[in-house]
Amino acid sequence: MDVTDARWHKSTRSGPNGGDCVEVADNLPGRVMVRDSKDRSGPVLTFEPDAWRSFVAEVTRD
Protein backbone atom coordinates (compact mmCIF):
# COMPACT_ATOMS: atom_id res chain seq x y z
CA MET A 1 0.00 0.00 0.00
CA ASP A 2 1.36 3.40 -0.98
CA VAL A 3 1.33 6.63 1.06
CA THR A 4 -1.17 8.00 -1.44
CA ASP A 5 -3.61 5.42 -0.05
CA ALA A 6 -3.52 7.09 3.36
CA ARG A 7 -6.89 8.17 4.75
CA TRP A 8 -6.22 11.29 6.80
CA HIS A 9 -8.40 12.49 9.67
CA LYS A 10 -8.28 15.19 12.35
CA SER A 11 -8.94 14.68 16.02
CA THR A 12 -12.54 14.93 17.12
CA ARG A 13 -11.24 17.58 19.54
CA SER A 14 -10.17 19.84 16.67
CA GLY A 15 -12.23 22.99 16.42
CA PRO A 16 -14.37 23.79 13.38
CA ASN A 17 -12.26 26.82 12.44
CA GLY A 18 -9.11 24.97 11.44
CA GLY A 19 -6.26 26.31 13.51
CA ASP A 20 -3.28 24.35 14.73
CA CYS A 21 -4.19 20.73 14.06
CA VAL A 22 -2.53 17.55 13.02
CA GLU A 23 -3.98 14.87 10.81
CA VAL A 24 -3.38 11.18 11.32
CA ALA A 25 -3.53 8.30 8.85
CA ASP A 26 -3.71 4.92 10.57
CA ASN A 27 -5.09 2.75 7.79
CA LEU A 28 -1.77 1.58 6.37
CA PRO A 29 -0.29 -1.68 7.65
CA GLY A 30 2.57 -1.30 10.10
CA ARG A 31 2.64 2.49 10.26
CA VAL A 32 0.81 5.54 11.51
CA MET A 33 1.52 8.82 9.78
CA VAL A 34 1.08 12.35 11.14
CA ARG A 35 1.14 15.66 9.28
CA ASP A 36 0.31 19.33 9.82
CA SER A 37 -3.20 20.07 8.58
CA LYS A 38 -2.09 23.51 7.36
CA ASP A 39 0.75 22.06 5.26
CA ARG A 40 -0.63 18.87 3.75
CA SER A 41 2.16 18.64 1.19
CA GLY A 42 4.82 19.14 3.87
CA PRO A 43 6.72 16.57 5.90
CA VAL A 44 5.07 13.49 7.35
CA LEU A 45 6.13 11.77 10.56
CA THR A 46 5.85 7.98 10.56
CA PHE A 47 5.43 5.87 13.69
CA GLU A 48 5.16 2.18 14.38
CA PRO A 49 1.63 1.44 15.68
CA ASP A 50 2.84 0.47 19.18
CA ALA A 51 4.86 3.68 19.49
CA TRP A 52 1.85 5.74 18.38
CA ARG A 53 -0.45 4.01 20.89
CA SER A 54 2.07 4.69 23.66
CA PHE A 55 2.31 8.35 22.67
CA VAL A 56 -1.47 8.81 22.59
CA ALA A 57 -1.88 7.00 25.92
CA GLU A 58 0.70 9.28 27.52
CA VAL A 59 -0.71 12.57 26.25
CA THR A 60 -4.31 11.65 27.10
CA ARG A 61 -3.53 10.37 30.57
CA ASP A 62 -5.24 12.22 33.42
Coordinates of C-alpha atoms in Angstrom, one line a residue:
M1 CA 0.0 0.0 0.0
D2 CA 1.4 3.4 -1.0
V3 CA 1.3 6.6 1.1
T4 CA -1.2 8.0 -1.4
D5 CA -3.6 5.4 -0.1
A6 CA -3.5 7.1 3.4
R7 CA -6.9 8.2 4.8
W8 CA -6.2 11.3 6.8
H9 CA -8.4 12.5 9.7
K10 CA -8.3 15.2 12.3
S11 CA -8.9 14.7 16.0
T12 CA -12.5 14.9 17.1
R13 CA -11.2 17.6 19.5
S14 CA -10.2 19.8 16.7
G15 CA -12.2 23.0 16.4
P16 CA -14.4 23.8 13.4
N17 CA -12.3 26.8 12.4
G18 CA -9.1 25.0 11.4
G19 CA -6.3 26.3 13.5
D20 CA -3.3 24.4 14.7
C21 CA -4.2 20.7 14.1
V22 CA -2.5 17.5 13.0
E23 CA -4.0 14.9 10.8
V24 CA -3.4 11.2 11.3
A25 CA -3.5 8.3 8.9
D26 CA -3.7 4.9 10.6
N27 CA -5.1 2.8 7.8
L28 CA -1.8 1.6 6.4
P29 CA -0.3 -1.7 7.6
G30 CA 2.6 -1.3 10.1
R31 CA 2.6 2.5 10.3
V32 CA 0.8 5.5 11.5
M33 CA 1.5 8.8 9.8
V34 CA 1.1 12.3 11.1
R35 CA 1.1 15.7 9.3
D36 CA 0.3 19.3 9.8
S37 CA -3.2 20.1 8.6
K38 CA -2.1 23.5 7.4
D39 CA 0.8 22.1 5.3
R40 CA -0.6 18.9 3.7
S41 CA 2.2 18.6 1.2
G42 CA 4.8 19.1 3.9
P43 CA 6.7 16.6 5.9
V44 CA 5.1 13.5 7.4
L45 CA 6.1 11.8 10.6
T46 CA 5.8 8.0 10.6
F47 CA 5.4 5.9 13.7
E48 CA 5.2 2.2 14.4
P49 CA 1.6 1.4 15.7
D50 CA 2.8 0.5 19.2
A51 CA 4.9 3.7 19.5
W52 CA 1.8 5.7 18.4
R53 CA -0.5 4.0 20.9
S54 CA 2.1 4.7 23.7
F55 CA 2.3 8.3 22.7
V56 CA -1.5 8.8 22.6
A57 CA -1.9 7.0 25.9
E58 CA 0.7 9.3 27.5
V59 CA -0.7 12.6 26.3
T60 CA -4.3 11.6 27.1
R61 CA -3.5 10.4 30.6
D62 CA -5.2 12.2 33.4

